[in-house]
Amino acid sequence: MVDVDTFAIGEIEVTPVSDGTCKIPPEYFPNSDWTAHQALLGPDGMVTAQLGCFLVRLPGGRVVLVDTGVGPFDNALFQGGRLPGALQAAGVALDQIDDVVCTHLHADHAGWLVQDGEPFFPNATVRFGRADWDQFVTGGDGPEWIREAMLLLAERGRLDPVDGDQVEIVPGITARFAPGHTSGHLVYVLSSGSSRAVLLGDAITCPVQLQETDWGAISDVDPALAARTRAALLAELEGSSDVTVAAHFPDLRFGRVLAGEGRRYFQVE
Ligand SMILES: [Zn+2]
C-alpha cells in the first residue's frame, strides 16, 4: 500500500490509493537500454510499480475514483487486491463513490469494476473512452472477464462512455483523448481555480520515459500514435505549473515535469 497524503488541487482533494504492485520487466519498453537506469531495477531485475488509482473528492461532496486496479489477483506480475482496504483507510465506503472513471480498459485499470457478477461500486456510473469498447468488448482484445464485466455494466445501465476530446465529465474533471496505449485511452485533468493536475493513466508508464522519450510500451496498441500522444503531453507539461502523476509511477506522488541540461525530469512535489 502506498502511504501518500491527500493532495489539494485548489478545492479538489485527491488521495492516491493503490491496488498493490506490479512488476515491469525492462523488455516491456522495446529497444530500451537500461545502462543509465540500473537504479530503477530491483534485485529481480524488474521495476516495481504501483497499481495506482486516485480518489477524488470534489467540492460539494461528489466522490470520483479514477481507475480501479487489477482486482484480487496475486501472481508473478500482479500483486493486487488492496484497493478495498485502501479506500476504507481513506474513509470512503464503496457505495459513496458516485463515479468511476477509467483511463482505459486494460485489466490492471478495470479489474474491480465487477466482482462476483455484480457491480463492485454499487452506485457508480462508469466512464471510459468509447473507442475502448470497440477494442476490448466488440473487438475482442484483452481477457474475457473484462468483456463480461463491461457487458454486465452495460446491461445494468451503468456505463456512460466518453466521446471526443476535452469533455467535462463532472464539474472539475475533464477527459482528454490520449490514444495509442489503447484506442480510447483518456487522461483526466482536475482543475479548481488556477490549479490543475493531470492524471496520465498509462500514456506514460514510468518516469524513465521523461528522459528516454523514444521508449514506448510493449502493450501500446498503436506505438506510433502512443509516441505522439506522449510527446504532446510532455511538451505541454514541461515547465508548466500543472502537477501530474501516472498510474504506475513508483510511489504515486504528484510532481512537475521540468527540463534542464538537455533532458526532462520529474520533480516530486
Ligand atoms: Zn496499466
PDB file of C-alpha atoms and ligand atoms in Angstrom:
ATOM      1  CA  MET A   1       0.000   0.000   0.000  1.00  0.00           C
ATOM      2  CA  VAL A   2       1.237   3.478  -0.735  1.00  0.00           C
ATOM      3  CA  ASP A   3       1.407   5.994   2.037  1.00  0.00           C
ATOM      4  CA  VAL A   4       0.741   9.280   0.314  1.00  0.00           C
ATOM      5  CA  ASP A   5      -1.142  12.138   1.847  1.00  0.00           C
ATOM      6  CA  THR A   6      -4.153  13.729   0.272  1.00  0.00           C
ATOM      7  CA  PHE A   7      -3.077  16.378  -2.214  1.00  0.00           C
ATOM      8  CA  ALA A   8      -5.058  19.583  -2.791  1.00  0.00           C
ATOM      9  CA  ILE A   9      -5.738  20.875  -6.296  1.00  0.00           C
ATOM     10  CA  GLY A  10      -7.446  24.126  -5.359  1.00  0.00           C
ATOM     11  CA  GLU A  11     -10.645  22.953  -3.665  1.00  0.00           C
ATOM     12  CA  ILE A  12     -10.333  19.388  -5.010  1.00  0.00           C
ATOM     13  CA  GLU A  13      -8.802  16.750  -2.747  1.00  0.00           C
ATOM     14  CA  VAL A  14      -7.001  13.807  -4.345  1.00  0.00           C
ATOM     15  CA  THR A  15      -5.880  10.753  -2.395  1.00  0.00           C
ATOM     16  CA  PRO A  16      -3.654   8.269  -4.233  1.00  0.00           C
ATOM     17  CA  VAL A  17      -4.815   4.749  -3.425  1.00  0.00           C
ATOM     18  CA  SER A  18      -3.192   1.601  -4.719  1.00  0.00           C
ATOM     19  CA  ASP A  19      -4.478  -1.848  -5.540  1.00  0.00           C
ATOM     20  CA  GLY A  20      -0.989  -3.216  -4.985  1.00  0.00           C
ATOM     21  CA  THR A  21       2.084  -3.525  -7.140  1.00  0.00           C
ATOM     22  CA  CYS A  22       3.089  -4.912 -10.470  1.00  0.00           C
ATOM     23  CA  LYS A  23       6.417  -5.971 -11.917  1.00  0.00           C
ATOM     24  CA  ILE A  24       7.546  -4.357 -15.137  1.00  0.00           C
ATOM     25  CA  PRO A  25      10.375  -6.198 -16.898  1.00  0.00           C
ATOM     26  CA  PRO A  26      12.901  -3.989 -18.791  1.00  0.00           C
ATOM     27  CA  GLU A  27      11.794  -5.526 -22.093  1.00  0.00           C
ATOM     28  CA  TYR A  28       8.323  -4.007 -21.544  1.00  0.00           C
ATOM     29  CA  PHE A  29       9.977  -0.997 -23.201  1.00  0.00           C
ATOM     30  CA  PRO A  30      11.083  -2.260 -26.629  1.00  0.00           C
ATOM     31  CA  ASN A  31      14.675  -1.384 -27.658  1.00  0.00           C
ATOM     32  CA  SER A  32      15.397   0.155 -24.265  1.00  0.00           C
ATOM     33  CA  ASP A  33      18.937   0.429 -22.924  1.00  0.00           C
ATOM     34  CA  TRP A  34      18.895   0.412 -19.124  1.00  0.00           C
ATOM     35  CA  THR A  35      22.624   1.050 -18.621  1.00  0.00           C
ATOM     36  CA  ALA A  36      21.991   4.530 -17.212  1.00  0.00           C
ATOM     37  CA  HIS A  37      18.909   3.471 -15.232  1.00  0.00           C
ATOM     38  CA  GLN A  38      20.055   0.443 -13.225  1.00  0.00           C
ATOM     39  CA  ALA A  39      18.930   2.135 -10.004  1.00  0.00           C
ATOM     40  CA  LEU A  40      15.293   1.768 -11.095  1.00  0.00           C
ATOM     41  CA  LEU A  41      15.601  -2.014 -11.317  1.00  0.00           C
ATOM     42  CA  GLY A  42      15.148  -4.124  -8.206  1.00  0.00           C
ATOM     43  CA  PRO A  43      17.156  -7.219  -7.237  1.00  0.00           C
ATOM     44  CA  ASP A  44      14.831  -9.230  -9.510  1.00  0.00           C
ATOM     45  CA  GLY A  45      15.873  -7.080 -12.477  1.00  0.00           C
ATOM     46  CA  MET A  46      12.414  -5.526 -12.780  1.00  0.00           C
ATOM     47  CA  VAL A  47      10.747  -2.215 -11.968  1.00  0.00           C
ATOM     48  CA  THR A  48       8.280  -2.475  -9.098  1.00  0.00           C
ATOM     49  CA  ALA A  49       5.378  -0.202  -9.989  1.00  0.00           C
ATOM     50  CA  GLN A  50       2.089   0.717  -8.356  1.00  0.00           C
ATOM     51  CA  LEU A  51      -1.373  -0.359  -9.475  1.00  0.00           C
ATOM     52  CA  GLY A  52      -2.390   3.237  -8.949  1.00  0.00           C
ATOM     53  CA  CYS A  53      -5.883   4.644  -8.530  1.00  0.00           C
ATOM     54  CA  PHE A  54      -6.912   8.112  -7.377  1.00  0.00           C
ATOM     55  CA  LEU A  55      -9.759   9.006  -5.067  1.00  0.00           C
ATOM     56  CA  VAL A  56     -11.044  12.470  -5.939  1.00  0.00           C
ATOM     57  CA  ARG A  57     -13.274  14.447  -3.606  1.00  0.00           C
ATOM     58  CA  LEU A  58     -14.887  17.353  -5.396  1.00  0.00           C
ATOM     59  CA  PRO A  59     -16.232  20.500  -3.756  1.00  0.00           C
ATOM     60  CA  GLY A  60     -19.839  19.790  -2.843  1.00  0.00           C
ATOM     61  CA  GLY A  61     -19.080  16.212  -1.853  1.00  0.00           C
ATOM     62  CA  ARG A  62     -19.071  14.247  -5.117  1.00  0.00           C
ATOM     63  CA  VAL A  63     -16.630  11.326  -4.923  1.00  0.00           C
ATOM     64  CA  VAL A  64     -14.867  10.006  -8.016  1.00  0.00           C
ATOM     65  CA  LEU A  65     -12.476   7.072  -8.344  1.00  0.00           C
ATOM     66  CA  VAL A  66     -10.002   7.208 -11.231  1.00  0.00           C
ATOM     67  CA  ASP A  67      -9.044   3.639 -12.286  1.00  0.00           C
ATOM     68  CA  THR A  68      -9.702   0.510 -10.241  1.00  0.00           C
ATOM     69  CA  GLY A  69      -6.534  -1.605 -10.243  1.00  0.00           C
ATOM     70  CA  VAL A  70      -6.340  -5.265 -11.261  1.00  0.00           C
ATOM     71  CA  GLY A  71      -8.611  -6.840  -8.659  1.00  0.00           C
ATOM     72  CA  PRO A  72      -7.924  -9.787  -6.373  1.00  0.00           C
ATOM     73  CA  PHE A  73      -5.034 -11.289  -8.312  1.00  0.00           C
ATOM     74  CA  ASP A  74      -1.702 -12.333  -6.937  1.00  0.00           C
ATOM     75  CA  ASN A  75       0.684 -13.815  -9.465  1.00  0.00           C
ATOM     76  CA  ALA A  76       4.218 -13.274 -10.746  1.00  0.00           C
ATOM     77  CA  LEU A  77       3.420  -9.926 -12.375  1.00  0.00           C
ATOM     78  CA  PHE A  78       0.436  -8.526 -10.447  1.00  0.00           C
ATOM     79  CA  GLN A  79       0.145  -8.360  -6.697  1.00  0.00           C
ATOM     80  CA  GLY A  80      -3.306  -6.787  -6.494  1.00  0.00           C
ATOM     81  CA  GLY A  81      -6.307  -6.913  -4.218  1.00  0.00           C
ATOM     82  CA  ARG A  82      -5.545  -3.967  -1.956  1.00  0.00           C
ATOM     83  CA  LEU A  83      -7.974  -1.366  -3.297  1.00  0.00           C
ATOM     84  CA  PRO A  84     -10.918  -2.090  -0.967  1.00  0.00           C
ATOM     85  CA  GLY A  85      -8.666  -1.732   2.088  1.00  0.00           C
ATOM     86  CA  ALA A  86      -7.067   1.408   0.679  1.00  0.00           C
ATOM     87  CA  LEU A  87     -10.483   3.007   0.129  1.00  0.00           C
ATOM     88  CA  GLN A  88     -11.555   2.051   3.621  1.00  0.00           C
ATOM     89  CA  ALA A  89      -8.354   3.580   5.021  1.00  0.00           C
ATOM     90  CA  ALA A  90      -9.153   6.737   3.076  1.00  0.00           C
ATOM     91  CA  GLY A  91     -12.568   6.865   4.761  1.00  0.00           C
ATOM     92  CA  VAL A  92     -14.733   6.070   1.754  1.00  0.00           C
ATOM     93  CA  ALA A  93     -17.320   3.281   1.528  1.00  0.00           C
ATOM     94  CA  LEU A  94     -17.893   1.614  -1.829  1.00  0.00           C
ATOM     95  CA  ASP A  95     -21.462   2.931  -2.020  1.00  0.00           C
ATOM     96  CA  GLN A  96     -20.237   6.509  -1.547  1.00  0.00           C
ATOM     97  CA  ILE A  97     -18.384   6.512  -4.864  1.00  0.00           C
ATOM     98  CA  ASP A  98     -20.515   8.425  -7.366  1.00  0.00           C
ATOM     99  CA  ASP A  99     -18.387   7.981 -10.486  1.00  0.00           C
ATOM    100  CA  VAL A 100     -15.673   5.570 -11.561  1.00  0.00           C
ATOM    101  CA  VAL A 101     -13.624   6.882 -14.463  1.00  0.00           C
ATOM    102  CA  CYS A 102     -11.187   4.544 -16.191  1.00  0.00           C
ATOM    103  CA  THR A 103      -8.250   5.859 -18.175  1.00  0.00           C
ATOM    104  CA  HIS A 104      -8.603   2.702 -20.270  1.00  0.00           C
ATOM    105  CA  LEU A 105      -9.934  -0.848 -20.098  1.00  0.00           C
ATOM    106  CA  HIS A 106      -6.756  -2.859 -19.604  1.00  0.00           C
ATOM    107  CA  ALA A 107      -7.297  -5.392 -16.830  1.00  0.00           C
ATOM    108  CA  ASP A 108      -4.981  -3.556 -14.412  1.00  0.00           C
ATOM    109  CA  HIS A 109      -7.239  -0.472 -14.548  1.00  0.00           C
ATOM    110  CA  ALA A 110     -10.700  -2.022 -14.809  1.00  0.00           C
ATOM    111  CA  GLY A 111     -10.115  -5.019 -12.543  1.00  0.00           C
ATOM    112  CA  TRP A 112     -12.507  -4.204  -9.700  1.00  0.00           C
ATOM    113  CA  LEU A 113     -15.445  -2.940 -11.787  1.00  0.00           C
ATOM    114  CA  VAL A 114     -17.392  -6.184 -11.368  1.00  0.00           C
ATOM    115  CA  GLN A 115     -16.896  -8.830  -8.695  1.00  0.00           C
ATOM    116  CA  ASP A 116     -18.957 -11.995  -8.216  1.00  0.00           C
ATOM    117  CA  GLY A 117     -21.242 -10.995 -11.047  1.00  0.00           C
ATOM    118  CA  GLU A 118     -22.249  -7.664  -9.523  1.00  0.00           C
ATOM    119  CA  PRO A 119     -21.050  -4.063  -9.932  1.00  0.00           C
ATOM    120  CA  PHE A 120     -18.441  -3.613  -7.204  1.00  0.00           C
ATOM    121  CA  PHE A 121     -19.175   0.106  -6.786  1.00  0.00           C
ATOM    122  CA  PRO A 122     -22.944  -0.154  -6.315  1.00  0.00           C
ATOM    123  CA  ASN A 123     -23.901   3.468  -7.007  1.00  0.00           C
ATOM    124  CA  ALA A 124     -21.246   4.483  -9.515  1.00  0.00           C
ATOM    125  CA  THR A 125     -21.575   5.447 -13.139  1.00  0.00           C
ATOM    126  CA  VAL A 126     -18.557   4.095 -15.041  1.00  0.00           C
ATOM    127  CA  ARG A 127     -16.898   6.261 -17.692  1.00  0.00           C
ATOM    128  CA  PHE A 128     -14.172   5.385 -20.204  1.00  0.00           C
ATOM    129  CA  GLY A 129     -13.208   6.247 -23.770  1.00  0.00           C
ATOM    130  CA  ARG A 130     -15.775   4.881 -26.210  1.00  0.00           C
ATOM    131  CA  ALA A 131     -13.108   3.529 -28.582  1.00  0.00           C
ATOM    132  CA  ASP A 132     -12.017   1.160 -25.802  1.00  0.00           C
ATOM    133  CA  TRP A 133     -15.426  -0.510 -26.062  1.00  0.00           C
ATOM    134  CA  ASP A 134     -14.620  -1.199 -29.692  1.00  0.00           C
ATOM    135  CA  GLN A 135     -11.166  -2.534 -28.824  1.00  0.00           C
ATOM    136  CA  PHE A 136     -11.961  -4.642 -25.773  1.00  0.00           C
ATOM    137  CA  VAL A 137     -15.646  -5.565 -25.941  1.00  0.00           C
ATOM    138  CA  THR A 138     -16.787  -5.836 -29.552  1.00  0.00           C
ATOM    139  CA  GLY A 139     -13.195  -6.057 -30.832  1.00  0.00           C
ATOM    140  CA  GLY A 140     -12.264  -8.990 -28.623  1.00  0.00           C
ATOM    141  CA  ASP A 141      -8.921  -7.641 -27.354  1.00  0.00           C
ATOM    142  CA  GLY A 142      -7.997  -8.384 -23.743  1.00  0.00           C
ATOM    143  CA  PRO A 143      -9.347 -11.009 -21.360  1.00  0.00           C
ATOM    144  CA  GLU A 144     -12.841 -12.463 -21.471  1.00  0.00           C
ATOM    145  CA  TRP A 145     -13.566 -11.455 -17.874  1.00  0.00           C
ATOM    146  CA  ILE A 146     -13.157  -7.749 -18.693  1.00  0.00           C
ATOM    147  CA  ARG A 147     -15.504  -8.179 -21.670  1.00  0.00           C
ATOM    148  CA  GLU A 148     -18.068  -9.888 -19.425  1.00  0.00           C
ATOM    149  CA  ALA A 149     -17.721  -7.169 -16.789  1.00  0.00           C
ATOM    150  CA  MET A 150     -18.360  -4.408 -19.312  1.00  0.00           C
ATOM    151  CA  LEU A 151     -21.343  -6.224 -20.796  1.00  0.00           C
ATOM    152  CA  LEU A 152     -22.838  -6.672 -17.334  1.00  0.00           C
ATOM    153  CA  LEU A 153     -22.400  -2.968 -16.543  1.00  0.00           C
ATOM    154  CA  ALA A 154     -23.977  -2.079 -19.895  1.00  0.00           C
ATOM    155  CA  GLU A 155     -26.920  -4.375 -19.176  1.00  0.00           C
ATOM    156  CA  ARG A 156     -27.406  -2.652 -15.816  1.00  0.00           C
ATOM    157  CA  GLY A 157     -27.304   0.786 -17.449  1.00  0.00           C
ATOM    158  CA  ARG A 158     -24.178   1.779 -15.518  1.00  0.00           C
ATOM    159  CA  LEU A 159     -21.944   2.897 -18.384  1.00  0.00           C
ATOM    160  CA  ASP A 160     -21.517   6.395 -19.776  1.00  0.00           C
ATOM    161  CA  PRO A 161     -18.773   6.205 -22.426  1.00  0.00           C
ATOM    162  CA  VAL A 162     -16.855   9.374 -23.238  1.00  0.00           C
ATOM    163  CA  ASP A 163     -16.780  10.546 -26.835  1.00  0.00           C
ATOM    164  CA  GLY A 164     -14.283  13.029 -28.184  1.00  0.00           C
ATOM    165  CA  ASP A 165     -11.668  15.241 -26.568  1.00  0.00           C
ATOM    166  CA  GLN A 166     -11.869  17.869 -23.799  1.00  0.00           C
ATOM    167  CA  VAL A 167     -15.112  16.512 -22.366  1.00  0.00           C
ATOM    168  CA  GLU A 168     -16.069  17.801 -18.926  1.00  0.00           C
ATOM    169  CA  ILE A 169     -17.409  14.621 -17.374  1.00  0.00           C
ATOM    170  CA  VAL A 170     -18.213  16.107 -13.989  1.00  0.00           C
ATOM    171  CA  PRO A 171     -17.563  19.687 -12.838  1.00  0.00           C
ATOM    172  CA  GLY A 172     -13.812  19.911 -12.186  1.00  0.00           C
ATOM    173  CA  ILE A 173     -12.792  16.831 -14.194  1.00  0.00           C
ATOM    174  CA  THR A 174     -12.168  16.956 -17.938  1.00  0.00           C
ATOM    175  CA  ALA A 175     -11.395  13.897 -20.049  1.00  0.00           C
ATOM    176  CA  ARG A 176      -8.823  14.370 -22.775  1.00  0.00           C
ATOM    177  CA  PHE A 177      -8.421  11.925 -25.616  1.00  0.00           C
ATOM    178  CA  ALA A 178      -4.908  10.493 -25.399  1.00  0.00           C
ATOM    179  CA  PRO A 179      -4.945   7.424 -27.667  1.00  0.00           C
ATOM    180  CA  GLY A 180      -2.198   4.997 -28.600  1.00  0.00           C
ATOM    181  CA  HIS A 181      -1.744   2.922 -25.451  1.00  0.00           C
ATOM    182  CA  THR A 182      -5.306   1.811 -26.164  1.00  0.00           C
ATOM    183  CA  SER A 183      -7.711   3.055 -28.839  1.00  0.00           C
ATOM    184  CA  GLY A 184      -9.782   5.111 -26.398  1.00  0.00           C
ATOM    185  CA  HIS A 185      -7.217   5.978 -23.712  1.00  0.00           C
ATOM    186  CA  LEU A 186      -8.130   9.112 -21.741  1.00  0.00           C
ATOM    187  CA  VAL A 187      -6.158  11.303 -19.393  1.00  0.00           C
ATOM    188  CA  TYR A 188      -8.110  13.217 -16.771  1.00  0.00           C
ATOM    189  CA  VAL A 189      -7.470  16.845 -15.899  1.00  0.00           C
ATOM    190  CA  LEU A 190      -8.577  18.035 -12.487  1.00  0.00           C
ATOM    191  CA  SER A 191      -8.985  21.792 -12.247  1.00  0.00           C
ATOM    192  CA  SER A 192     -10.012  24.153  -9.495  1.00  0.00           C
ATOM    193  CA  GLY A 193      -9.293  27.868  -9.612  1.00  0.00           C
ATOM    194  CA  SER A 194      -5.857  28.235 -11.168  1.00  0.00           C
ATOM    195  CA  SER A 195      -4.675  24.782 -10.048  1.00  0.00           C
ATOM    196  CA  ARG A 196      -4.527  21.814 -12.390  1.00  0.00           C
ATOM    197  CA  ALA A 197      -3.459  18.202 -12.117  1.00  0.00           C
ATOM    198  CA  VAL A 198      -3.150  15.734 -14.971  1.00  0.00           C
ATOM    199  CA  LEU A 199      -3.752  12.039 -14.267  1.00  0.00           C
ATOM    200  CA  LEU A 200      -1.857  10.348 -17.077  1.00  0.00           C
ATOM    201  CA  GLY A 201      -3.058   6.766 -16.756  1.00  0.00           C
ATOM    202  CA  ASP A 202      -0.742   4.709 -18.963  1.00  0.00           C
ATOM    203  CA  ALA A 203       0.011   7.452 -21.505  1.00  0.00           C
ATOM    204  CA  ILE A 204       3.366   7.310 -19.700  1.00  0.00           C
ATOM    205  CA  THR A 205       4.217   4.160 -17.762  1.00  0.00           C
ATOM    206  CA  CYS A 206       7.409   5.005 -15.920  1.00  0.00           C
ATOM    207  CA  PRO A 207       9.167   8.304 -15.100  1.00  0.00           C
ATOM    208  CA  VAL A 208      12.178   6.984 -17.060  1.00  0.00           C
ATOM    209  CA  GLN A 209      10.201   7.845 -20.223  1.00  0.00           C
ATOM    210  CA  LEU A 210      10.620  11.546 -19.447  1.00  0.00           C
ATOM    211  CA  GLN A 211      14.320  11.087 -20.143  1.00  0.00           C
ATOM    212  CA  GLU A 212      14.065   8.313 -22.694  1.00  0.00           C
ATOM    213  CA  THR A 213      11.355   9.862 -24.819  1.00  0.00           C
ATOM    214  CA  ASP A 214      11.559   7.218 -27.547  1.00  0.00           C
ATOM    215  CA  TRP A 215      10.776   4.368 -25.152  1.00  0.00           C
ATOM    216  CA  GLY A 216       7.310   3.045 -25.877  1.00  0.00           C
ATOM    217  CA  ALA A 217       5.446   0.275 -24.076  1.00  0.00           C
ATOM    218  CA  ILE A 218       5.064  -3.216 -25.465  1.00  0.00           C
ATOM    219  CA  SER A 219       1.333  -3.047 -24.662  1.00  0.00           C
ATOM    220  CA  ASP A 220       0.721   0.108 -26.743  1.00  0.00           C
ATOM    221  CA  VAL A 221      -1.915  -0.868 -29.312  1.00  0.00           C
ATOM    222  CA  ASP A 222      -0.585   1.775 -31.733  1.00  0.00           C
ATOM    223  CA  PRO A 223       3.056   2.532 -30.865  1.00  0.00           C
ATOM    224  CA  ALA A 224       3.442   5.477 -33.261  1.00  0.00           C
ATOM    225  CA  LEU A 225       0.263   7.145 -32.025  1.00  0.00           C
ATOM    226  CA  ALA A 226       1.216   6.446 -28.404  1.00  0.00           C
ATOM    227  CA  ALA A 227       4.584   8.132 -29.031  1.00  0.00           C
ATOM    228  CA  ARG A 228       2.919  11.230 -30.478  1.00  0.00           C
ATOM    229  CA  THR A 229       0.468  11.398 -27.573  1.00  0.00           C
ATOM    230  CA  ARG A 230       3.292  11.015 -25.050  1.00  0.00           C
ATOM    231  CA  ALA A 231       5.402  13.695 -26.719  1.00  0.00           C
ATOM    232  CA  ALA A 232       2.487  16.145 -26.871  1.00  0.00           C
ATOM    233  CA  LEU A 233       1.572  15.618 -23.222  1.00  0.00           C
ATOM    234  CA  LEU A 234       5.149  16.005 -22.024  1.00  0.00           C
ATOM    235  CA  ALA A 235       5.686  19.120 -24.126  1.00  0.00           C
ATOM    236  CA  GLU A 236       2.575  20.618 -22.589  1.00  0.00           C
ATOM    237  CA  LEU A 237       3.510  19.684 -19.034  1.00  0.00           C
ATOM    238  CA  GLU A 238       7.162  20.713 -19.286  1.00  0.00           C
ATOM    239  CA  GLY A 239       7.770  23.855 -17.277  1.00  0.00           C
ATOM    240  CA  SER A 240       4.083  24.398 -16.542  1.00  0.00           C
ATOM    241  CA  SER A 241       2.705  24.716 -13.035  1.00  0.00           C
ATOM    242  CA  ASP A 242       0.446  21.695 -13.602  1.00  0.00           C
ATOM    243  CA  VAL A 243       1.216  18.700 -11.443  1.00  0.00           C
ATOM    244  CA  THR A 244       0.960  15.213 -12.831  1.00  0.00           C
ATOM    245  CA  VAL A 245       1.246  11.544 -11.978  1.00  0.00           C
ATOM    246  CA  ALA A 246       0.689   8.305 -13.884  1.00  0.00           C
ATOM    247  CA  ALA A 247      -0.979   5.105 -12.740  1.00  0.00           C
ATOM    248  CA  HIS A 248       2.217   3.065 -12.459  1.00  0.00           C
ATOM    249  CA  PHE A 249       4.628   5.669 -11.101  1.00  0.00           C
ATOM    250  CA  PRO A 250       6.572   4.076  -8.228  1.00  0.00           C
ATOM    251  CA  ASP A 251       5.071   5.986  -5.306  1.00  0.00           C
ATOM    252  CA  LEU A 252       2.061   7.771  -6.870  1.00  0.00           C
ATOM    253  CA  ARG A 253       3.327  11.182  -5.797  1.00  0.00           C
ATOM    254  CA  PHE A 254       2.376  14.220  -7.827  1.00  0.00           C
ATOM    255  CA  GLY A 255       5.216  16.111  -9.449  1.00  0.00           C
ATOM    256  CA  ARG A 256       6.106  18.613 -12.114  1.00  0.00           C
ATOM    257  CA  VAL A 257       7.815  17.929 -15.413  1.00  0.00           C
ATOM    258  CA  LEU A 258      10.923  20.089 -15.556  1.00  0.00           C
ATOM    259  CA  ALA A 259      13.563  20.492 -18.204  1.00  0.00           C
ATOM    260  CA  GLY A 260      17.228  21.251 -17.814  1.00  0.00           C
ATOM    261  CA  GLU A 261      20.611  20.285 -19.207  1.00  0.00           C
ATOM    262  CA  GLY A 262      19.004  18.917 -22.337  1.00  0.00           C
ATOM    263  CA  ARG A 263      16.638  16.491 -20.674  1.00  0.00           C
ATOM    264  CA  ARG A 264      13.383  16.315 -18.797  1.00  0.00           C
ATOM    265  CA  TYR A 265      12.932  15.052 -15.296  1.00  0.00           C
ATOM    266  CA  PHE A 266      10.179  14.567 -12.762  1.00  0.00           C
ATOM    267  CA  GLN A 267      10.293  16.626  -9.582  1.00  0.00           C
ATOM    268  CA  VAL A 268       8.046  15.288  -6.857  1.00  0.00           C
ATOM    269  CA  GLU A 269       6.037  17.962  -5.078  1.00  0.00           C
TER     270      GLU A 269
HETATM  271 ZN    ZN B   1      -1.579  -0.211 -16.746  1.00  0.00          ZN
END
